[in-house]
């Protein structure tokens, strides 16, 4: 099996490395119970404020790391500067409702999730349109205008692929058709160009001296 793929105008964005927490095994009630078990009285008996703050930060961070450990991951994709705090809040509510709906499997929770999803999409669409309109209004020259257009509508990746299987008669037939076409392409161009030569030069005699 021989394969060939060529990608044209493939838009790639540099991935960004971020540090976040993994909430896959997070349970709020268990985490609250761990906070209740902490002996906070020792914090009030400390005379040094810096040591008290260090103890507090260490205790809280240890509990967070136990229930939602930190992880490093790469984020790919086009940046979205039009996302504001209101959209982030709606997205957070949507994600929370999705986790709740998956856990409870109740119809009312799925309906609430769908409403939040629609609200999030509408806000994203409106904010994105407003952001792009503001960018286009600030374009002071045609060059800047088209640069903004290219950023808004980047060229999608196109791929041209061809596969040939030597054991497949159907693919062999296709390969033979391609080979015959390209082998006879020059001759076909010469034959099709002869009437144009005759029109330009007015006679067949003149065309005999024209190199093919």
JSON list of C-alpha atoms in Angstrom, two decimals:
[
{"chain": "A", "resi": 1, "resn": "UNK", "atom": "CA", "xyz": [0.00, 0.00, 0.00]},
{"chain": "A", "resi": 2, "resn": "UNK", "atom": "CA", "xyz": [1.49, 3.31, -1.11]},
{"chain": "A", "resi": 3, "resn": "UNK", "atom": "CA", "xyz": [-0.06, 6.58, 0.09]},
{"chain": "A", "resi": 4, "resn": "UNK", "atom": "CA", "xyz": [0.59, 10.22, -0.61]},
{"chain": "A", "resi": 5, "resn": "UNK", "atom": "CA", "xyz": [-0.96, 13.19, 1.24]},
{"chain": "A", "resi": 6, "resn": "UNK", "atom": "CA", "xyz": [-0.16, 16.83, 0.67]},
{"chain": "A", "resi": 7, "resn": "UNK", "atom": "CA", "xyz": [-1.60, 19.61, 2.81]},
{"chain": "A", "resi": 8, "resn": "UNK", "atom": "CA", "xyz": [-2.05, 23.07, 1.36]},
{"chain": "A", "resi": 9, "resn": "UNK", "atom": "CA", "xyz": [-2.59, 26.29, 3.33]},
{"chain": "A", "resi": 10, "resn": "UNK", "atom": "CA", "xyz": [-2.56, 24.42, 6.61]},
{"chain": "A", "resi": 11, "resn": "UNK", "atom": "CA", "xyz": [-3.08, 26.97, 9.39]},
{"chain": "A", "resi": 12, "resn": "UNK", "atom": "CA", "xyz": [-1.23, 26.01, 12.56]},
{"chain": "A", "resi": 13, "resn": "UNK", "atom": "CA", "xyz": [-1.21, 27.88, 15.84]},
{"chain": "A", "resi": 14, "resn": "UNK", "atom": "CA", "xyz": [1.62, 27.60, 18.33]},
{"chain": "A", "resi": 15, "resn": "UNK", "atom": "CA", "xyz": [0.49, 25.54, 21.33]},
{"chain": "A", "resi": 16, "resn": "UNK", "atom": "CA", "xyz": [0.55, 27.23, 24.72]},
{"chain": "A", "resi": 17, "resn": "UNK", "atom": "CA", "xyz": [1.67, 25.38, 27.84]},
{"chain": "A", "resi": 18, "resn": "UNK", "atom": "CA", "xyz": [-0.50, 26.05, 30.88]},
{"chain": "A", "resi": 19, "resn": "UNK", "atom": "CA", "xyz": [-0.69, 24.75, 34.44]},
{"chain": "A", "resi": 20, "resn": "UNK", "atom": "CA", "xyz": [-4.12, 23.71, 35.66]},
{"chain": "A", "resi": 21, "resn": "UNK", "atom": "CA", "xyz": [-5.77, 21.32, 38.09]},
{"chain": "A", "resi": 22, "resn": "UNK", "atom": "CA", "xyz": [-7.25, 17.95, 37.33]},
{"chain": "A", "resi": 23, "resn": "UNK", "atom": "CA", "xyz": [-10.83, 17.73, 38.63]},
{"chain": "A", "resi": 24, "resn": "UNK", "atom": "CA", "xyz": [-11.58, 14.27, 37.25]},
{"chain": "A", "resi": 25, "resn": "UNK", "atom": "CA", "xyz": [-11.65, 12.69, 40.74]},
{"chain": "A", "resi": 26, "resn": "UNK", "atom": "CA", "xyz": [-12.80, 15.79, 42.62]},
{"chain": "A", "resi": 27, "resn": "UNK", "atom": "CA", "xyz": [-15.57, 15.44, 45.20]},
{"chain": "A", "resi": 28, "resn": "UNK", "atom": "CA", "xyz": [-16.60, 18.59, 47.02]},
{"chain": "A", "resi": 29, "resn": "UNK", "atom": "CA", "xyz": [-18.03, 16.89, 50.11]},
{"chain": "A", "resi": 30, "resn": "UNK", "atom": "CA", "xyz": [-14.87, 14.87, 50.72]},
{"chain": "A", "resi": 31, "resn": "UNK", "atom": "CA", "xyz": [-12.78, 18.00, 50.34]},
{"chain": "A", "resi": 32, "resn": "UNK", "atom": "CA", "xyz": [-14.96, 19.91, 52.80]},
{"chain": "A", "resi": 33, "resn": "UNK", "atom": "CA", "xyz": [-14.55, 17.10, 55.30]},
{"chain": "A", "resi": 34, "resn": "UNK", "atom": "CA", "xyz": [-10.76, 17.34, 55.01]},
{"chain": "A", "resi": 35, "resn": "UNK", "atom": "CA", "xyz": [-10.94, 21.06, 55.74]},
{"chain": "A", "resi": 36, "resn": "UNK", "atom": "CA", "xyz": [-13.07, 20.38, 58.82]},
{"chain": "A", "resi": 37, "resn": "UNK", "atom": "CA", "xyz": [-10.45, 17.97, 60.15]},
{"chain": "A", "resi": 38, "resn": "UNK", "atom": "CA", "xyz": [-7.69, 20.59, 60.07]},
{"chain": "A", "resi": 39, "resn": "UNK", "atom": "CA", "xyz": [-6.68, 21.93, 63.48]},
{"chain": "A", "resi": 40, "resn": "UNK", "atom": "CA", "xyz": [-7.11, 25.64, 62.86]},
{"chain": "A", "resi": 41, "resn": "UNK", "atom": "CA", "xyz": [-6.62, 26.53, 66.54]},
{"chain": "A", "resi": 42, "resn": "UNK", "atom": "CA", "xyz": [-2.85, 26.25, 66.17]},
{"chain": "A", "resi": 43, "resn": "UNK", "atom": "CA", "xyz": [-3.07, 29.00, 63.57]},
{"chain": "A", "resi": 44, "resn": "UNK", "atom": "CA", "xyz": [-4.46, 31.49, 66.12]},
{"chain": "A", "resi": 45, "resn": "UNK", "atom": "CA", "xyz": [-1.79, 30.68, 68.69]},
{"chain": "A", "resi": 46, "resn": "UNK", "atom": "CA", "xyz": [1.09, 31.67, 66.41]},
{"chain": "A", "resi": 47, "resn": "UNK", "atom": "CA", "xyz": [2.72, 34.99, 67.27]},
{"chain": "A", "resi": 48, "resn": "UNK", "atom": "CA", "xyz": [4.50, 35.41, 63.94]},
{"chain": "A", "resi": 49, "resn": "UNK", "atom": "CA", "xyz": [2.15, 36.53, 61.16]},
{"chain": "A", "resi": 50, "resn": "UNK", "atom": "CA", "xyz": [4.44, 35.27, 58.41]},
{"chain": "A", "resi": 51, "resn": "UNK", "atom": "CA", "xyz": [4.59, 31.79, 59.92]},
{"chain": "A", "resi": 52, "resn": "UNK", "atom": "CA", "xyz": [0.82, 31.76, 60.33]},
{"chain": "A", "resi": 53, "resn": "UNK", "atom": "CA", "xyz": [0.35, 32.70, 56.68]},
{"chain": "A", "resi": 54, "resn": "UNK", "atom": "CA", "xyz": [2.87, 30.07, 55.61]},
{"chain": "A", "resi": 55, "resn": "UNK", "atom": "CA", "xyz": [1.05, 27.41, 57.65]},
{"chain": "A", "resi": 56, "resn": "UNK", "atom": "CA", "xyz": [-2.31, 28.44, 56.18]},
{"chain": "A", "resi": 57, "resn": "UNK", "atom": "CA", "xyz": [-1.07, 28.40, 52.57]},
{"chain": "A", "resi": 58, "resn": "UNK", "atom": "CA", "xyz": [0.69, 25.07, 53.03]},
{"chain": "A", "resi": 59, "resn": "UNK", "atom": "CA", "xyz": [-2.39, 23.42, 54.58]},
{"chain": "A", "resi": 60, "resn": "UNK", "atom": "CA", "xyz": [-4.81, 24.70, 51.96]},
{"chain": "A", "resi": 61, "resn": "UNK", "atom": "CA", "xyz": [-2.50, 23.84, 49.06]},
{"chain": "A", "resi": 62, "resn": "UNK", "atom": "CA", "xyz": [-1.93, 20.33, 50.41]},
{"chain": "A", "resi": 63, "resn": "UNK", "atom": "CA", "xyz": [-5.67, 19.66, 50.47]},
{"chain": "A", "resi": 64, "resn": "UNK", "atom": "CA", "xyz": [-6.15, 21.09, 46.99]},
{"chain": "A", "resi": 65, "resn": "UNK", "atom": "CA", "xyz": [-3.26, 19.00, 45.64]},
{"chain": "A", "resi": 66, "resn": "UNK", "atom": "CA", "xyz": [-4.78, 15.89, 47.18]},
{"chain": "A", "resi": 67, "resn": "UNK", "atom": "CA", "xyz": [-8.20, 16.32, 45.57]},
{"chain": "A", "resi": 68, "resn": "UNK", "atom": "CA", "xyz": [-7.29, 18.26, 42.42]},
{"chain": "A", "resi": 69, "resn": "UNK", "atom": "CA", "xyz": [-3.59, 17.82, 41.63]},
{"chain": "A", "resi": 70, "resn": "UNK", "atom": "CA", "xyz": [-1.84, 20.25, 39.34]},
{"chain": "A", "resi": 71, "resn": "UNK", "atom": "CA", "xyz": [-1.02, 19.19, 35.80]},
{"chain": "A", "resi": 72, "resn": "UNK", "atom": "CA", "xyz": [0.76, 20.70, 32.80]},
{"chain": "A", "resi": 73, "resn": "UNK", "atom": "CA", "xyz": [-0.96, 20.53, 29.43]},
{"chain": "A", "resi": 74, "resn": "UNK", "atom": "CA", "xyz": [-0.71, 22.04, 25.97]},
{"chain": "A", "resi": 75, "resn": "UNK", "atom": "CA", "xyz": [-3.56, 24.16, 24.68]},
{"chain": "A", "resi": 76, "resn": "UNK", "atom": "CA", "xyz": [-3.91, 24.30, 20.91]},
{"chain": "A", "resi": 77, "resn": "UNK", "atom": "CA", "xyz": [-6.18, 26.36, 18.74]},
{"chain": "A", "resi": 78, "resn": "UNK", "atom": "CA", "xyz": [-6.83, 29.91, 17.72]},
{"chain": "A", "resi": 79, "resn": "UNK", "atom": "CA", "xyz": [-6.90, 32.50, 20.54]},
{"chain": "A", "resi": 80, "resn": "UNK", "atom": "CA", "xyz": [-10.34, 33.93, 21.33]},
{"chain": "A", "resi": 81, "resn": "UNK", "atom": "CA", "xyz": [-9.90, 37.49, 22.64]},
{"chain": "A", "resi": 82, "resn": "UNK", "atom": "CA", "xyz": [-13.65, 38.16, 22.42]},
{"chain": "A", "resi": 83, "resn": "UNK", "atom": "CA", "xyz": [-14.38, 35.85, 25.37]},
{"chain": "A", "resi": 84, "resn": "UNK", "atom": "CA", "xyz": [-15.22, 38.07, 28.34]},
{"chain": "A", "resi": 85, "resn": "UNK", "atom": "CA", "xyz": [-15.96, 37.38, 32.01]},
{"chain": "A", "resi": 86, "resn": "UNK", "atom": "CA", "xyz": [-19.69, 36.98, 31.38]},
{"chain": "A", "resi": 87, "resn": "UNK", "atom": "CA", "xyz": [-19.08, 34.29, 28.75]},
{"chain": "A", "resi": 88, "resn": "UNK", "atom": "CA", "xyz": [-16.61, 32.50, 31.02]},
{"chain": "A", "resi": 89, "resn": "UNK", "atom": "CA", "xyz": [-19.17, 32.49, 33.81]},
{"chain": "A", "resi": 90, "resn": "UNK", "atom": "CA", "xyz": [-21.81, 31.05, 31.49]},
{"chain": "A", "resi": 91, "resn": "UNK", "atom": "CA", "xyz": [-19.36, 28.41, 30.24]},
{"chain": "A", "resi": 92, "resn": "UNK", "atom": "CA", "xyz": [-18.52, 27.45, 33.81]},
{"chain": "A", "resi": 93, "resn": "UNK", "atom": "CA", "xyz": [-22.21, 27.08, 34.69]},
{"chain": "A", "resi": 94, "resn": "UNK", "atom": "CA", "xyz": [-22.74, 25.01, 31.55]},
{"chain": "A", "resi": 95, "resn": "UNK", "atom": "CA", "xyz": [-19.86, 22.66, 32.39]},
{"chain": "A", "resi": 96, "resn": "UNK", "atom": "CA", "xyz": [-21.07, 22.24, 35.97]},
{"chain": "A", "resi": 97, "resn": "UNK", "atom": "CA", "xyz": [-24.55, 21.40, 34.77]},
{"chain": "A", "resi": 98, "resn": "UNK", "atom": "CA", "xyz": [-23.13, 18.92, 32.25]},
{"chain": "A", "resi": 99, "resn": "UNK", "atom": "CA", "xyz": [-21.25, 17.08, 35.00]},
{"chain": "A", "resi": 100, "resn": "UNK", "atom": "CA", "xyz": [-24.37, 17.09, 37.15]},
{"chain": "A", "resi": 101, "resn": "UNK", "atom": "CA", "xyz": [-26.54, 15.79, 34.31]},
{"chain": "A", "resi": 102, "resn": "UNK", "atom": "CA", "xyz": [-24.11, 12.98, 33.58]},
{"chain": "A", "resi": 103, "resn": "UNK", "atom": "CA", "xyz": [-24.03, 12.05, 37.25]},
{"chain": "A", "resi": 104, "resn": "UNK", "atom": "CA", "xyz": [-27.78, 12.17, 37.94]},
{"chain": "A", "resi": 105, "resn": "UNK", "atom": "CA", "xyz": [-29.03, 11.32, 34.41]},
{"chain": "A", "resi": 106, "resn": "UNK", "atom": "CA", "xyz": [-32.17, 13.35, 35.05]},
{"chain": "A", "resi": 107, "resn": "UNK", "atom": "CA", "xyz": [-34.12, 14.92, 32.19]},
{"chain": "A", "resi": 108, "resn": "UNK", "atom": "CA", "xyz": [-34.49, 18.30, 33.92]},
{"chain": "A", "resi": 109, "resn": "UNK", "atom": "CA", "xyz": [-30.74, 18.56, 34.37]},
{"chain": "A", "resi": 110, "resn": "UNK", "atom": "CA", "xyz": [-30.14, 17.78, 30.70]},
{"chain": "A", "resi": 111, "resn": "UNK", "atom": "CA", "xyz": [-32.71, 20.43, 29.74]},
{"chain": "A", "resi": 112, "resn": "UNK", "atom": "CA", "xyz": [-30.94, 23.00, 31.91]},
{"chain": "A", "resi": 113, "resn": "UNK", "atom": "CA", "xyz": [-27.64, 22.06, 30.32]},
{"chain": "A", "resi": 114, "resn": "UNK", "atom": "CA", "xyz": [-29.08, 22.54, 26.81]},
{"chain": "A", "resi": 115, "resn": "UNK", "atom": "CA", "xyz": [-30.41, 25.98, 27.77]},
{"chain": "A", "resi": 116, "resn": "UNK", "atom": "CA", "xyz": [-27.01, 27.01, 29.13]},
{"chain": "A", "resi": 117, "resn": "UNK", "atom": "CA", "xyz": [-25.33, 25.63, 26.02]},
{"chain": "A", "resi": 118, "resn": "UNK", "atom": "CA", "xyz": [-27.61, 27.68, 23.76]},
{"chain": "A", "resi": 119, "resn": "UNK", "atom": "CA", "xyz": [-27.06, 30.79, 25.88]},
{"chain": "A", "resi": 120, "resn": "UNK", "atom": "CA", "xyz": [-23.31, 30.27, 25.70]},
{"chain": "A", "resi": 121, "resn": "UNK", "atom": "CA", "xyz": [-23.38, 29.86, 21.91]},
{"chain": "A", "resi": 122, "resn": "UNK", "atom": "CA", "xyz": [-25.49, 33.00, 21.46]},
{"chain": "A", "resi": 123, "resn": "UNK", "atom": "CA", "xyz": [-23.20, 35.09, 23.66]},
{"chain": "A", "resi": 124, "resn": "UNK", "atom": "CA", "xyz": [-20.12, 33.75, 21.88]},
{"chain": "A", "resi": 125, "resn": "UNK", "atom": "CA", "xyz": [-21.60, 34.49, 18.46]},
{"chain": "A", "resi": 126, "resn": "UNK", "atom": "CA", "xyz": [-22.57, 38.05, 19.41]},
{"chain": "A", "resi": 127, "resn": "UNK", "atom": "CA", "xyz": [-19.24, 38.82, 21.12]},
{"chain": "A", "resi": 128, "resn": "UNK", "atom": "CA", "xyz": [-17.24, 37.41, 18.20]},
{"chain": "A", "resi": 129, "resn": "UNK", "atom": "CA", "xyz": [-19.21, 39.43, 15.66]},
{"chain": "A", "resi": 130, "resn": "UNK", "atom": "CA", "xyz": [-18.81, 42.62, 17.70]},
{"chain": "A", "resi": 131, "resn": "UNK", "atom": "CA", "xyz": [-15.08, 42.07, 18.11]},
{"chain": "A", "resi": 132, "resn": "UNK", "atom": "CA", "xyz": [-14.53, 41.51, 14.38]},
{"chain": "A", "resi": 133, "resn": "UNK", "atom": "CA", "xyz": [-16.64, 44.53, 13.44]},
{"chain": "A", "resi": 134, "resn": "UNK", "atom": "CA", "xyz": [-14.57, 46.71, 15.76]},
{"chain": "A", "resi": 135, "resn": "UNK", "atom": "CA", "xyz": [-11.37, 45.41, 14.17]},
{"chain": "A", "resi": 136, "resn": "UNK", "atom": "CA", "xyz": [-12.59, 46.15, 10.65]},
{"chain": "A", "resi": 137, "resn": "UNK", "atom": "CA", "xyz": [-13.60, 49.67, 11.63]},
{"chain": "A", "resi": 138, "resn": "UNK", "atom": "CA", "xyz": [-10.07, 50.38, 12.86]},
{"chain": "A", "resi": 139, "resn": "UNK", "atom": "CA", "xyz": [-8.47, 49.35, 9.53]},
{"chain": "A", "resi": 140, "resn": "UNK", "atom": "CA", "xyz": [-6.82, 52.49, 8.14]},
{"chain": "A", "resi": 141, "resn": "UNK", "atom": "CA", "xyz": [-5.61, 51.00, 4.84]},
{"chain": "A", "resi": 142, "resn": "UNK", "atom": "CA", "xyz": [-6.60, 48.24, 2.39]},
{"chain": "A", "resi": 143, "resn": "UNK", "atom": "CA", "xyz": [-3.56, 46.21, 3.44]},
{"chain": "A", "resi": 144, "resn": "UNK", "atom": "CA", "xyz": [-4.59, 46.23, 7.10]},
{"chain": "A", "resi": 145, "resn": "UNK", "atom": "CA", "xyz": [-8.16, 45.48, 6.10]},
{"chain": "A", "resi": 146, "resn": "UNK", "atom": "CA", "xyz": [-7.19, 42.32, 4.19]},
{"chain": "A", "resi": 147, "resn": "UNK", "atom": "CA", "xyz": [-4.81, 41.25, 6.95]},
{"chain": "A", "resi": 148, "resn": "UNK", "atom": "CA", "xyz": [-7.74, 41.39, 9.36]},
{"chain": "A", "resi": 149, "resn": "UNK", "atom": "CA", "xyz": [-9.89, 39.43, 6.89]},
{"chain": "A", "resi": 150, "resn": "UNK", "atom": "CA", "xyz": [-7.21, 36.72, 6.68]},
{"chain": "A", "resi": 151, "resn": "UNK", "atom": "CA", "xyz": [-7.09, 36.48, 10.47]},
{"chain": "A", "resi": 152, "resn": "UNK", "atom": "CA", "xyz": [-10.86, 36.26, 10.70]},
{"chain": "A", "resi": 153, "resn": "UNK", "atom": "CA", "xyz": [-11.18, 33.70, 7.90]},
{"chain": "A", "resi": 154, "resn": "UNK", "atom": "CA", "xyz": [-7.92, 31.71, 7.81]},
{"chain": "A", "resi": 155, "resn": "UNK", "atom": "CA", "xyz": [-7.37, 29.37, 4.89]},
{"chain": "A", "resi": 156, "resn": "UNK", "atom": "CA", "xyz": [-8.59, 25.91, 5.73]},
{"chain": "A", "resi": 157, "resn": "UNK", "atom": "CA", "xyz": [-6.26, 23.00, 5.28]},
{"chain": "A", "resi": 158, "resn": "UNK", "atom": "CA", "xyz": [-6.76, 21.14, 2.05]},
{"chain": "A", "resi": 159, "resn": "UNK", "atom": "CA", "xyz": [-5.38, 17.72, 1.39]},
{"chain": "A", "resi": 160, "resn": "UNK", "atom": "CA", "xyz": [-4.81, 15.89, -1.83]},
{"chain": "A", "resi": 161, "resn": "UNK", "atom": "CA", "xyz": [-4.41, 12.18, -1.29]},
{"chain": "A", "resi": 162, "resn": "UNK", "atom": "CA", "xyz": [-3.84, 9.26, -3.61]},
{"chain": "A", "resi": 163, "resn": "UNK", "atom": "CA", "xyz": [-3.46, 5.64, -2.69]},
{"chain": "A", "resi": 164, "resn": "UNK", "atom": "CA", "xyz": [-2.31, 2.83, -4.92]},
{"chain": "A", "resi": 165, "resn": "UNK", "atom": "CA", "xyz": [-2.66, -0.83, -4.09]},
{"chain": "A", "resi": 166, "resn": "UNK", "atom": "CA", "xyz": [-0.67, -3.06, -6.43]},
{"chain": "A", "resi": 167, "resn": "UNK", "atom": "CA", "xyz": [-2.92, -6.01, -5.60]},
{"chain": "A", "resi": 168, "resn": "UNK", "atom": "CA", "xyz": [-6.10, -4.19, -6.52]},
{"chain": "A", "resi": 169, "resn": "UNK", "atom": "CA", "xyz": [-7.09, -4.27, -10.20]},
{"chain": "A", "resi": 170, "resn": "UNK", "atom": "CA", "xyz": [-9.37, -1.28, -9.76]},
{"chain": "A", "resi": 171, "resn": "UNK", "atom": "CA", "xyz": [-6.53, 0.90, -8.50]},
{"chain": "A", "resi": 172, "resn": "UNK", "atom": "CA", "xyz": [-4.29, -0.40, -11.28]},
{"chain": "A", "resi": 173, "resn": "UNK", "atom": "CA", "xyz": [-6.85, 0.75, -13.81]},
{"chain": "A", "resi": 174, "resn": "UNK", "atom": "CA", "xyz": [-6.92, 4.21, -12.24]},
{"chain": "A", "resi": 175, "resn": "UNK", "atom": "CA", "xyz": [-3.13, 4.44, -12.33]},
{"chain": "A", "resi": 176, "resn": "UNK", "atom": "CA", "xyz": [-3.11, 3.48, -16.00]},
{"chain": "A", "resi": 177, "resn": "UNK", "atom": "CA", "xyz": [-5.66, 6.18, -16.78]},
{"chain": "A", "resi": 178, "resn": "UNK", "atom": "CA", "xyz": [-3.53, 8.80, -15.03]},
{"chain": "A", "resi": 179, "resn": "UNK", "atom": "CA", "xyz": [-0.38, 7.62, -16.81]},
{"chain": "A", "resi": 180, "resn": "UNK", "atom": "CA", "xyz": [-2.03, 7.65, -20.23]},
{"chain": "A", "resi": 181, "resn": "UNK", "atom": "CA", "xyz": [-3.49, 11.09, -19.68]},
{"chain": "A", "resi": 182, "resn": "UNK", "atom": "CA", "xyz": [-0.23, 12.74, -18.63]},
{"chain": "A", "resi": 183, "resn": "UNK", "atom": "CA", "xyz": [1.77, 10.88, -21.29]},
{"chain": "A", "resi": 184, "resn": "UNK", "atom": "CA", "xyz": [-0.50, 12.24, -24.05]},
{"chain": "A", "resi": 185, "resn": "UNK", "atom": "CA", "xyz": [-1.02, 15.69, -22.51]},
{"chain": "A", "resi": 186, "resn": "UNK", "atom": "CA", "xyz": [1.70, 17.38, -24.61]},
{"chain": "A", "resi": 187, "resn": "UNK", "atom": "CA", "xyz": [0.42, 15.91, -27.86]},
{"chain": "A", "resi": 188, "resn": "UNK", "atom": "CA", "xyz": [-3.13, 16.97, -27.03]},
{"chain": "A", "resi": 189, "resn": "UNK", "atom": "CA", "xyz": [-1.97, 20.52, -26.36]},
{"chain": "A", "resi": 190, "resn": "UNK", "atom": "CA", "xyz": [-0.17, 20.64, -29.71]},
{"chain": "A", "resi": 191, "resn": "UNK", "atom": "CA", "xyz": [-3.22, 19.39, -31.58]},
{"chain": "A", "resi": 192, "resn": "UNK", "atom": "CA", "xyz": [-5.54, 21.85, -29.87]},
{"chain": "A", "resi": 193, "resn": "UNK", "atom": "CA", "xyz": [-3.19, 24.76, -30.49]},
{"chain": "A", "resi": 194, "resn": "UNK", "atom": "CA", "xyz": [-2.99, 24.21, -34.30]},
{"chain": "A", "resi": 195, "resn": "UNK", "atom": "CA", "xyz": [-6.30, 25.96, -35.16]},
{"chain": "A", "resi": 196, "resn": "UNK", "atom": "CA", "xyz": [-5.18, 28.98, -33.16]},
{"chain": "A", "resi": 197, "resn": "UNK", "atom": "CA", "xyz": [-1.89, 29.08, -35.07]},
{"chain": "A", "resi": 198, "resn": "UNK", "atom": "CA", "xyz": [-3.75, 28.97, -38.38]},
{"chain": "A", "resi": 199, "resn": "UNK", "atom": "CA", "xyz": [-6.00, 31.86, -37.36]},
{"chain": "A", "resi": 200, "resn": "UNK", "atom": "CA", "xyz": [-3.07, 33.98, -36.19]},
{"chain": "A", "resi": 201, "resn": "UNK", "atom": "CA", "xyz": [-0.85, 33.32, -39.23]},
{"chain": "A", "resi": 202, "resn": "UNK", "atom": "CA", "xyz": [-3.56, 33.03, -41.89]},
{"chain": "A", "resi": 203, "resn": "UNK", "atom": "CA", "xyz": [-2.37, 29.91, -43.74]},
{"chain": "A", "resi": 204, "resn": "UNK", "atom": "CA", "xyz": [-1.21, 26.38, -43.19]},
{"chain": "A", "resi": 205, "resn": "UNK", "atom": "CA", "xyz": [2.11, 27.08, -44.88]},
{"chain": "A", "resi": 206, "resn": "UNK", "atom": "CA", "xyz": [3.14, 29.57, -42.26]},
{"chain": "A", "resi": 207, "resn": "UNK", "atom": "CA", "xyz": [2.30, 27.17, -39.49]},
{"chain": "A", "resi": 208, "resn": "UNK", "atom": "CA", "xyz": [4.73, 24.62, -40.84]},
{"chain": "A", "resi": 209, "resn": "UNK", "atom": "CA", "xyz": [7.65, 26.85, -39.84]},
{"chain": "A", "resi": 210, "resn": "UNK", "atom": "CA", "xyz": [6.35, 27.38, -36.33]},
{"chain": "A", "resi": 211, "resn": "UNK", "atom": "CA", "xyz": [8.10, 25.11, -33.84]},
{"chain": "A", "resi": 212, "resn": "UNK", "atom": "CA", "xyz": [5.82, 22.77, -31.92]}
]
